[in-house]
Amino acid sequence: MSNEVICKNCQTANPLGSKFCNRCGERLPLSTKILCPHCNTPNPRNHLYCDNCGRRLSEETLPEEPKPEEKQSGREMFNLPARPPGMTGPLDSQQLKEWWNAHKSGEDDQQPIQEFHSLEDISPLKKTTDELPTWLVDKLDSSDPGFEPPREITTDHFLELLKTKGSPEGEESDEIDSATSRADLPDWLQDVAPSTSQLESETGESKPRRDSGLLPSDWLADLSDEDEDEPETIDSWGQEKAASDIPDWLADFRETQSETSSELPIVADKWDDEDEVVPPSGVFDMSEFAEDVFGGTDLPDWLDSEETLEEAEETSQERDGKQVSGLFQSDEFAQEVKDTLGKELPDWLHESDDQQGEDIAPDVVASETAKENLHAWLDELDETDEEEQEEGESPEAGEPDLEEEPSDWLAELGPAYTAELKPNKVESDELPDWLSELGPPQTNILPDSAELVSLPQESGPLSDFLPDIDESVFPDWMEEEEPEPDSEMGEAGETAVTDTTTVTDTDTTEDDSELDELEPDISLAEDPDWLAELSALSPEALTAELTPPDEEEFVEYEEIEAEATAVPPITPPTFSDDTPPSEMPVFTGLLDSEPGTQTEAVEPTEKDYFEDIFDFDEDEVNEEVPEWLTQLGLPPTDSKSEPYESDQLDSDSSLVAGDLPEWIASMRPGPEEHVSSMPGLSASPLAEADFADIPDELIGADLPDWLGDAPAAVSPEQPQPTSEERTLADIPDWLQFKEEEEAKDLFDSNVEDIAGELTALLDALPPAHHPMDDLAKAELPDWIQAMKPRELTAEGPEQPERPLQETGPLSGIRGVIDIEPIIATPHEGNGAFTVPAFTATPAQQEHATLLRQIQANLQEHARAIDTQGVAGTSLLTRTLLAILLLAAILTGLFGPNMQRLPAPSVGVENTYAMLEMAAGKSVIVAFEYTPAMAAELNTQAEVLLAQLAANGSPIITVSQYAAGLALADAHTADMDVTSLGLVPGEAIGLRELGHCLDAGEGCATLVGHTLDTDTRSQLADVGLIIILTGERTSLLNWIEQVGTASKLPLVAGVTQALEPVAAPYAASEQLQGVVAGLADTAVYPQTTANTDTAAQLNAQHLAQLLAAFVLLIGGFVSAFSRKKQA
Amino acid sequence: MIKRSIPVAIAVAVGLLTFIGLLLNLPQLSRLLLTWASFLAAVALLVGVLNLFGVHANRLLKGNGYSGVLALSMAAVFVLAITDWRGITTDGVSTVFNWVQFPLEAALSSLLAFLLLFAGAQLLRRQRNIGGVLFLLTALLVLLSTALATSRFIPGRLAETFGAVREVITTIFVTAGMRGILLGVALGTITLGIRLLVGVERPYNK
């Protein structure tokens, strides 16, 4: 488990949780804690298991492979960093939108924000409509607001802050800072306040913080930090604006514009005559304005009178200076204003006092004072207009009808003023305070100084006089501002663009009617829309979707183009005193869509300028932009646009974020001037070679043909100009710094800043490492470790090496369990195990052959057995034998006595003795024989019963055979005997009888019979048991069950055939006496007197002799006779 | 499963109880079980008699004469037993036994002697081997020794010789053989008892 974070830069181990390297200050990977879902214990981000409870912190599923970044369109580069900290991945505008939408208000949602065109489309050398950039043909009707200003920063809030005008600047700045800090601002906005508050004192301290990239995408704030590095900007701009949110680089650029704008020619005479022409961006009729101002008739409220001053002090006076350009910042002007109004001009009006004083052209048709204070660019404008008039081009493009007194600040701002003329304007209360704060007050000051009077009265659209300016001096972004008719900026916007194109082509101005249609009915009491657009600014809006234009739109464009072509050339519009503010030309649409046209003489605030660049309000553009303004950016000739080609658009969209146009790069502050606050942005500037390394193919493919002349698309043969050269060359003269070194530094810084930001942005992206790298190595439990194969552990094999199996199919394997030896070891042979072949041996084959032969010849050899002969012979023999037996028996019975009596056997003597011993006691006589044995056993029964009777022993008869009971009854018919009856159950019954005999009188029942008292007494007095049986089972059951249980002496009278069975028991004295057969019976003492027994025994002996003779003869005959066939 | 397990359990339990009663000399336990067994045996005999009568009565109804004789004989003896018990008749059962069963069984046993003699005479014709010969010789010796041992026509020494031979055969060979048979029966009984106790032998499931 790692508790350290290794710095990628210096490889220094830092404590876990560190945000920056303790050694080099490099930003360390985020060490966000992971809360354990089980115990809520914070764990390091790289932990898999909780330190507290051991639960797994994340699911066991690998994170999805990062999807390959979709091909980003060229507009993607405008998706400026606006992501919250920690968010990685491609710069998806949707993510930005969601994040920003969290801060937007519902009111802001109602105002659609136009999408911005891509940088790729802003080419410096756009000349023809065929080469129109794709952003003009893109579908710009996106209704999704791309940018939502922080709602917490309200106008009221800033107004309150500005009310403290009398307070020291430092305090005001502090309040702003504090207010900003209190506001729930996005990070990028939050960075503004501290940066501005530290402008004077903490210039160098904020760099590391922004370099760290921890701050959110506050590239604007980073830009604003440039103030820290530019004291002169702080003096003139930053002090007045007091922690303005506008980046310094924009401010610098604004200053540059201010300086250059003074050099522009101002055609004051035209300005007076024409009443509808909307001056170009930053260029307005200064003469009219001056007259209004110095005449005291149309003085803005805040300049007009004391009451106005009071009101201004109450409401918007503190906001005035922030919106006034440097045109009014001459000492003379300030003095005149002071004299007139009794109030000094704010400091910001003195911003470019010196420069303006130098730049104002002397030939301006206006008051000398105004001329002196006009900038050179205004002079140039004047000159241009004059030249155009000389060429016969009637400046029909009317001056703005200033019947209604426009607000001073609008007249002052020029293009910014036109923003107020947009329809669908946003009410002042709808605008964020901080935005409306940046704008001029409602009762703004149109400078009524004499300087403004000298402004060119015929200062028409910028296109009127810009063509006279060398295009090479225009930066790319200004060239890019040329609207294209194919742009899907909405119908109105398209119309405006078309008109602009037409006007540009024909170099004419629009008539008043057209301008009247376009000019919105806007109340000066409302906050200008361009401020609202600022609030709606979203980097996402910088991306213009490339979609083919609708056919209808294209047709409309063509119609408008034709109409515009028929219109005489438009001369630069001039503002007259009676030009109502509502008829003031609308610059916003133009400015919004064409940042390059930021040539306004009236220096807007930094945010104004920025919004003018990036903010696109479709409705505003469509409806409010005068055609003569929208024509500014179009090529002078061949305004007919080509049908939209999707292929080209696709190719255009292939620009990557790194392909920033140089005009953007030039606008970025240098690394030494500011530090980007974009997340992950580092302070390291992007090398110039990074831009030079852009493939030519990419540049050429992404840009239209008319952009092929762009520096980036220089043919390989030509030396590739450096970014610095391109940047400087693309900047118009009026935008060029007088001091080349200063301009160079500025553009270098811009380029480097942008490059640095981009680099930092890329660096901020998490390194592309495998997700598994972040996973800490889990600690396996012991029980799992125990399961780890020993081969993978250092322990090695634990068990000793076992013998190697050398034979058999398992040869080569160690530790084979030995087979049973008797099976494994062959009984014969040389010991080698051989697998018997599954082949039939000759013997088996012979047997199989024999079996088949037998089976085949079975029917042939089968024959019937001659049973008739055998039966005949047997019958004769049997009959003979039967006759012989009968003869022998009869001879024995009725013939002479041929037998001698043998000596009595031991068994007979023992039996006799036992009967004598049991004299007087009850004797159980079991008749376990049937009439089949009666001839042999009845004699014994009669002899024994006679003896018992002679001895006076009570006789108890019992039998397990029904026939036995009958025999008992027959033998004991004349005796007094007790019969126990039938005892069923064989051994069981006899066992019970044995227990009953053992129990004596206690035996009340026997085999279900209730025993009477006499019987129970006789059973208790039993002294001998006599078993008369011819069956082996009966003899055994009596001996084993009754004799064992009762322990009474047993004597048996058995047949001669059963004598061998009784002999063992007699030998073991389980039988006390055995009388076997007729021979023992004949010698029994009581049988002496019985003569029938001698005749029976004589007949038996004769039959036995006959049988032996028959067997002997039969054996001999059978032995020598032929074997009988089965 | 239950159908097979319950009988086994009962058999094993009763066998173990009987064994324990005999082993530990518990006559009450042994008598209790034996009383149950005897009662069951009596019931089984009664059931058997009734089953036999029923079977043969059915056969009688189907025209089987022998079954009719059996069934009628059973019924007649049962009736005589009742009449004897009631005093209606006197020794009716004994009379039937002495006049019917006793002569029949004696006649059948007499035929056994004739059949054994005829079979022995032809023994060597069917089984002319050592066993047959031994069997025949043994039979001859036993018969001759028994008959000639007490014969008046044979000299005394020879009669005693035959008597001695008969004694040897009876006391040695026949007794040895019979002991072997008895020991075999005893071992078989023990084995069967163990099998019954452990439930391997299940005669009650047949």
CSV table of C-alpha atoms in Angstrom, one decimal, chain A residues 423-677:
chain,number,residue,atom,x,y,z
A,423,PRO,CA,-34.2,43.5,-30.7
A,424,ASN,CA,-34.9,40.9,-28.1
A,425,LYS,CA,-32.7,42.8,-25.9
A,426,VAL,CA,-32.2,41.7,-22.5
A,427,GLU,CA,-33.5,43.9,-19.8
A,428,SER,CA,-31.0,45.5,-17.6
A,429,ASP,CA,-32.3,43.6,-14.7
A,430,GLU,CA,-31.8,40.4,-16.5
A,431,LEU,CA,-28.2,41.0,-17.0
A,432,PRO,CA,-25.8,40.1,-14.4
A,433,ASP,CA,-24.6,43.0,-12.6
A,434,TRP,CA,-21.1,42.3,-13.3
A,435,LEU,CA,-21.8,42.4,-17.0
A,436,SER,CA,-24.0,45.4,-17.0
A,437,GLU,CA,-21.4,46.9,-14.8
A,438,LEU,CA,-19.0,46.6,-17.5
A,439,GLY,CA,-21.2,48.3,-20.0
A,440,PRO,CA,-22.0,51.9,-20.1
A,441,PRO,CA,-24.7,53.3,-18.0
A,442,GLN,CA,-28.1,53.6,-19.5
A,443,THR,CA,-27.9,57.3,-19.4
A,444,ASN,CA,-24.6,57.0,-20.8
A,445,ILE,CA,-22.3,59.6,-21.9
A,446,LEU,CA,-22.0,60.1,-25.5
A,447,PRO,CA,-19.1,62.3,-25.4
A,448,ASP,CA,-20.2,65.7,-26.3
A,449,SER,CA,-16.8,67.0,-26.4
A,450,ALA,CA,-15.6,68.8,-29.4
A,451,GLU,CA,-13.3,66.0,-30.1
A,452,LEU,CA,-16.2,63.8,-31.0
A,453,VAL,CA,-17.7,66.5,-33.2
A,454,SER,CA,-14.7,66.1,-35.3
A,455,LEU,CA,-15.3,62.5,-35.8
A,456,PRO,CA,-15.8,61.6,-39.3
A,457,GLN,CA,-19.4,62.3,-40.2
A,458,GLU,CA,-19.2,59.8,-42.9
A,459,SER,CA,-17.6,57.1,-41.1
A,460,GLY,CA,-19.6,54.4,-42.7
A,461,PRO,CA,-19.3,50.8,-42.1
A,462,LEU,CA,-16.0,49.4,-41.6
A,463,SER,CA,-16.1,47.7,-44.9
A,464,ASP,CA,-16.1,51.0,-46.4
A,465,PHE,CA,-12.9,52.1,-45.2
A,466,LEU,CA,-11.3,48.9,-44.2
A,467,PRO,CA,-10.7,47.9,-47.8
A,468,ASP,CA,-8.5,50.9,-48.1
A,469,ILE,CA,-6.5,49.5,-45.4
A,470,ASP,CA,-4.1,47.0,-46.3
A,471,GLU,CA,-5.5,43.7,-45.6
A,472,SER,CA,-2.2,42.4,-44.6
A,473,VAL,CA,-2.3,44.5,-41.6
A,474,PHE,CA,-5.4,43.0,-40.4
A,475,PRO,CA,-5.1,40.2,-38.1
A,476,ASP,CA,-6.6,36.9,-39.0
A,477,TRP,CA,-9.5,37.3,-36.7
A,478,MET,CA,-10.4,40.5,-38.3
A,479,GLU,CA,-10.4,39.0,-41.7
A,480,GLU,CA,-12.3,36.1,-40.4
A,481,GLU,CA,-15.1,38.3,-39.3
A,482,GLU,CA,-16.3,38.6,-42.7
A,483,PRO,CA,-19.7,36.9,-42.6
A,484,GLU,CA,-20.6,34.5,-45.1
A,485,PRO,CA,-24.0,34.1,-46.6
A,486,ASP,CA,-24.0,30.4,-46.0
A,487,SER,CA,-23.6,30.8,-42.4
A,488,GLU,CA,-26.6,29.5,-40.5
A,489,MET,CA,-26.8,32.3,-38.2
A,490,GLY,CA,-30.5,32.6,-38.7
A,491,GLU,CA,-32.4,34.3,-41.3
A,492,ALA,CA,-31.8,37.7,-40.0
A,493,GLY,CA,-28.2,37.0,-39.5
A,494,GLU,CA,-27.9,35.5,-42.8
A,495,THR,CA,-29.5,38.5,-44.3
A,496,ALA,CA,-27.2,40.7,-42.5
A,497,VAL,CA,-24.3,38.8,-43.6
A,498,THR,CA,-25.5,38.8,-47.1
A,499,ASP,CA,-26.0,42.4,-47.1
A,500,THR,CA,-22.6,42.9,-45.7
A,501,THR,CA,-21.2,40.8,-48.4
A,502,THR,CA,-23.0,42.7,-51.0
A,503,VAL,CA,-22.0,46.0,-49.6
A,504,THR,CA,-18.5,44.9,-49.4
A,505,ASP,CA,-18.5,43.8,-52.9
A,506,THR,CA,-19.9,46.9,-54.2
A,507,ASP,CA,-18.3,49.0,-51.6
A,508,THR,CA,-21.5,50.8,-51.1
A,509,THR,CA,-23.6,51.5,-48.1
A,510,GLU,CA,-27.1,50.5,-47.5
A,511,ASP,CA,-30.0,52.8,-47.8
A,512,ASP,CA,-31.8,54.0,-44.8
A,513,SER,CA,-34.8,51.8,-45.3
A,514,GLU,CA,-32.8,48.7,-44.9
A,515,LEU,CA,-31.2,50.0,-41.9
A,516,ASP,CA,-34.4,51.0,-40.4
A,517,GLU,CA,-35.6,47.5,-40.8
A,518,LEU,CA,-32.7,46.1,-39.2
A,519,GLU,CA,-32.3,48.6,-36.5
A,520,PRO,CA,-34.1,47.5,-33.5
A,521,ASP,CA,-36.4,49.4,-31.4
A,522,ILE,CA,-34.4,49.4,-28.3
A,523,SER,CA,-34.7,51.5,-25.4
A,524,LEU,CA,-31.7,53.1,-24.1
A,525,ALA,CA,-33.0,52.7,-20.7
A,526,GLU,CA,-32.2,49.1,-21.0
A,527,ASP,CA,-29.0,47.5,-20.6
A,528,PRO,CA,-27.3,46.8,-23.8
A,529,ASP,CA,-27.6,43.4,-25.2
A,530,TRP,CA,-24.0,43.1,-25.9
A,531,LEU,CA,-23.6,43.0,-22.2
A,532,ALA,CA,-26.2,40.3,-21.9
A,533,GLU,CA,-24.3,38.5,-24.6
A,534,LEU,CA,-21.3,38.7,-22.5
A,535,SER,CA,-23.2,37.0,-19.8
A,536,ALA,CA,-24.2,34.4,-22.1
A,537,LEU,CA,-20.7,33.9,-23.4
A,538,SER,CA,-19.7,30.4,-23.4
A,539,PRO,CA,-16.6,28.9,-24.8
A,540,GLU,CA,-18.8,26.2,-26.1
A,541,ALA,CA,-20.5,28.7,-28.3
A,542,LEU,CA,-17.3,29.1,-30.0
A,543,THR,CA,-17.9,26.0,-31.8
A,544,ALA,CA,-20.0,26.3,-34.8
A,545,GLU,CA,-21.7,23.2,-36.1
A,546,LEU,CA,-21.1,22.4,-39.6
A,547,THR,CA,-24.3,21.7,-41.2
A,548,PRO,CA,-25.3,22.4,-44.7
A,549,PRO,CA,-27.5,25.3,-45.1
A,550,ASP,CA,-31.1,25.0,-45.9
A,551,GLU,CA,-32.0,25.5,-49.4
A,552,GLU,CA,-34.4,28.1,-48.4
A,553,GLU,CA,-31.8,30.0,-46.7
A,554,PHE,CA,-29.5,29.9,-49.6
A,555,VAL,CA,-32.1,31.1,-51.9
A,556,GLU,CA,-32.8,33.9,-49.5
A,557,TYR,CA,-29.2,34.7,-49.5
A,558,GLU,CA,-29.1,34.9,-53.2
A,559,GLU,CA,-32.1,37.2,-53.2
A,560,ILE,CA,-30.6,39.4,-50.7
A,561,GLU,CA,-27.3,39.4,-52.4
A,562,ALA,CA,-28.9,40.5,-55.6
A,563,GLU,CA,-30.7,43.2,-53.8
A,564,ALA,CA,-27.6,44.3,-52.1
A,565,THR,CA,-25.7,44.3,-55.2
A,566,ALA,CA,-28.1,46.6,-56.8
A,567,VAL,CA,-27.6,49.0,-53.9
A,568,PRO,CA,-25.1,51.7,-54.6
A,569,PRO,CA,-22.0,51.5,-52.7
A,570,ILE,CA,-22.3,52.3,-49.2
A,571,THR,CA,-20.2,54.9,-47.7
A,572,PRO,CA,-19.3,54.9,-44.2
A,573,PRO,CA,-22.2,56.0,-42.2
A,574,THR,CA,-22.2,59.0,-40.2
A,575,PHE,CA,-24.1,59.9,-37.2
A,576,SER,CA,-25.8,63.0,-36.9
A,577,ASP,CA,-27.2,64.7,-34.0
A,578,ASP,CA,-30.7,63.8,-34.9
A,579,THR,CA,-30.0,60.2,-35.3
A,580,PRO,CA,-32.0,58.4,-32.8
A,581,PRO,CA,-30.4,55.9,-30.8
A,582,SER,CA,-32.7,53.3,-32.0
A,583,GLU,CA,-31.5,53.9,-35.5
A,584,MET,CA,-28.0,53.7,-34.5
A,585,PRO,CA,-26.3,50.9,-36.4
A,586,VAL,CA,-26.1,47.7,-34.8
A,587,PHE,CA,-22.6,46.4,-34.5
A,588,THR,CA,-23.3,43.6,-32.2
A,589,GLY,CA,-24.1,41.1,-34.8
A,590,LEU,CA,-21.1,42.0,-36.7
A,591,LEU,CA,-19.0,42.1,-33.7
A,592,ASP,CA,-20.3,39.0,-32.4
A,593,SER,CA,-19.7,37.1,-35.5
A,594,GLU,CA,-16.6,38.8,-36.5
A,595,PRO,CA,-14.2,39.5,-33.8
A,596,GLY,CA,-11.7,40.8,-36.2
A,597,THR,CA,-13.8,43.8,-36.8
A,598,GLN,CA,-13.0,45.2,-33.5
A,599,THR,CA,-12.0,48.5,-34.8
A,600,GLU,CA,-14.3,50.5,-32.7
A,601,ALA,CA,-13.1,53.8,-31.9
A,602,VAL,CA,-14.9,53.7,-28.7
A,603,GLU,CA,-13.0,51.5,-26.5
A,604,PRO,CA,-15.2,49.0,-24.9
A,605,THR,CA,-14.5,47.3,-21.8
A,606,GLU,CA,-12.6,44.2,-21.8
A,607,LYS,CA,-15.6,42.0,-21.4
A,608,ASP,CA,-17.4,43.9,-24.0
A,609,TYR,CA,-14.7,43.3,-26.4
A,610,PHE,CA,-14.5,39.8,-25.5
A,611,GLU,CA,-18.2,39.2,-25.8
A,612,ASP,CA,-18.2,41.0,-29.1
A,613,ILE,CA,-15.8,38.6,-30.2
A,614,PHE,CA,-17.3,35.5,-29.0
A,615,ASP,CA,-20.9,36.1,-28.4
A,616,PHE,CA,-23.3,35.2,-31.0
A,617,ASP,CA,-26.8,35.9,-30.5
A,618,GLU,CA,-28.7,34.5,-33.4
A,619,ASP,CA,-31.6,36.7,-33.0
A,620,GLU,CA,-29.6,39.8,-32.6
A,621,VAL,CA,-27.4,39.0,-35.4
A,622,ASN,CA,-30.3,38.2,-37.6
A,623,GLU,CA,-32.4,41.1,-36.8
A,624,GLU,CA,-30.2,43.9,-35.5
A,625,VAL,CA,-27.1,43.9,-37.5
A,626,PRO,CA,-27.3,46.3,-40.2
A,627,GLU,CA,-26.4,45.1,-43.5
A,628,TRP,CA,-23.7,47.6,-44.1
A,629,LEU,CA,-22.1,46.2,-41.0
A,630,THR,CA,-22.6,42.7,-41.9
A,631,GLN,CA,-21.0,43.4,-45.2
A,632,LEU,CA,-17.8,44.4,-43.6
A,633,GLY,CA,-16.3,41.0,-43.4
A,634,LEU,CA,-17.3,39.8,-46.8
A,635,PRO,CA,-14.9,39.8,-49.7
A,636,PRO,CA,-15.1,42.8,-51.8
A,637,THR,CA,-16.0,40.9,-54.9
A,638,ASP,CA,-17.7,37.7,-55.8
A,639,SER,CA,-20.0,37.8,-53.0
A,640,LYS,CA,-22.0,35.0,-54.4
A,641,SER,CA,-21.5,32.1,-52.2
A,642,GLU,CA,-21.1,28.7,-53.3
A,643,PRO,CA,-23.5,26.0,-52.2
A,644,TYR,CA,-22.5,24.5,-49.1
A,645,GLU,CA,-20.2,21.6,-49.5
A,646,SER,CA,-20.4,19.1,-46.7
A,647,ASP,CA,-17.1,17.6,-47.6
A,648,GLN,CA,-15.4,20.8,-47.2
A,649,LEU,CA,-17.1,21.3,-43.9
A,650,ASP,CA,-16.0,17.9,-42.8
A,651,SER,CA,-12.5,18.7,-43.6
A,652,ASP,CA,-12.8,21.9,-41.8
A,653,SER,CA,-14.1,20.2,-38.8
A,654,SER,CA,-11.0,18.1,-38.6
A,655,LEU,CA,-9.0,20.8,-37.1
A,656,VAL,CA,-7.7,19.8,-33.8
A,657,ALA,CA,-7.7,22.0,-30.8
A,658,GLY,CA,-4.1,22.7,-31.3
A,659,ASP,CA,-4.6,24.4,-34.5
A,660,LEU,CA,-5.5,27.7,-33.1
A,661,PRO,CA,-5.4,30.5,-35.5
A,662,GLU,CA,-2.8,32.9,-35.0
A,663,TRP,CA,-5.0,35.8,-34.5
A,664,ILE,CA,-6.2,34.0,-31.4
A,665,ALA,CA,-2.7,33.1,-30.5
A,666,SER,CA,-1.7,36.7,-30.9
A,667,MET,CA,-4.4,37.8,-28.5
A,668,ARG,CA,-3.1,35.6,-25.8
A,669,PRO,CA,-0.9,37.1,-23.2
A,670,GLY,CA,2.5,35.9,-22.8
A,671,PRO,CA,3.5,33.6,-20.1
A,672,GLU,CA,5.4,36.3,-18.3
A,673,GLU,CA,2.3,38.4,-18.2
A,674,HIS,CA,-0.2,36.1,-16.9
A,675,VAL,CA,-0.6,32.6,-15.8
A,676,SER,CA,-3.5,30.6,-16.9
A,677,SER,CA,-5.8,29.3,-14.4
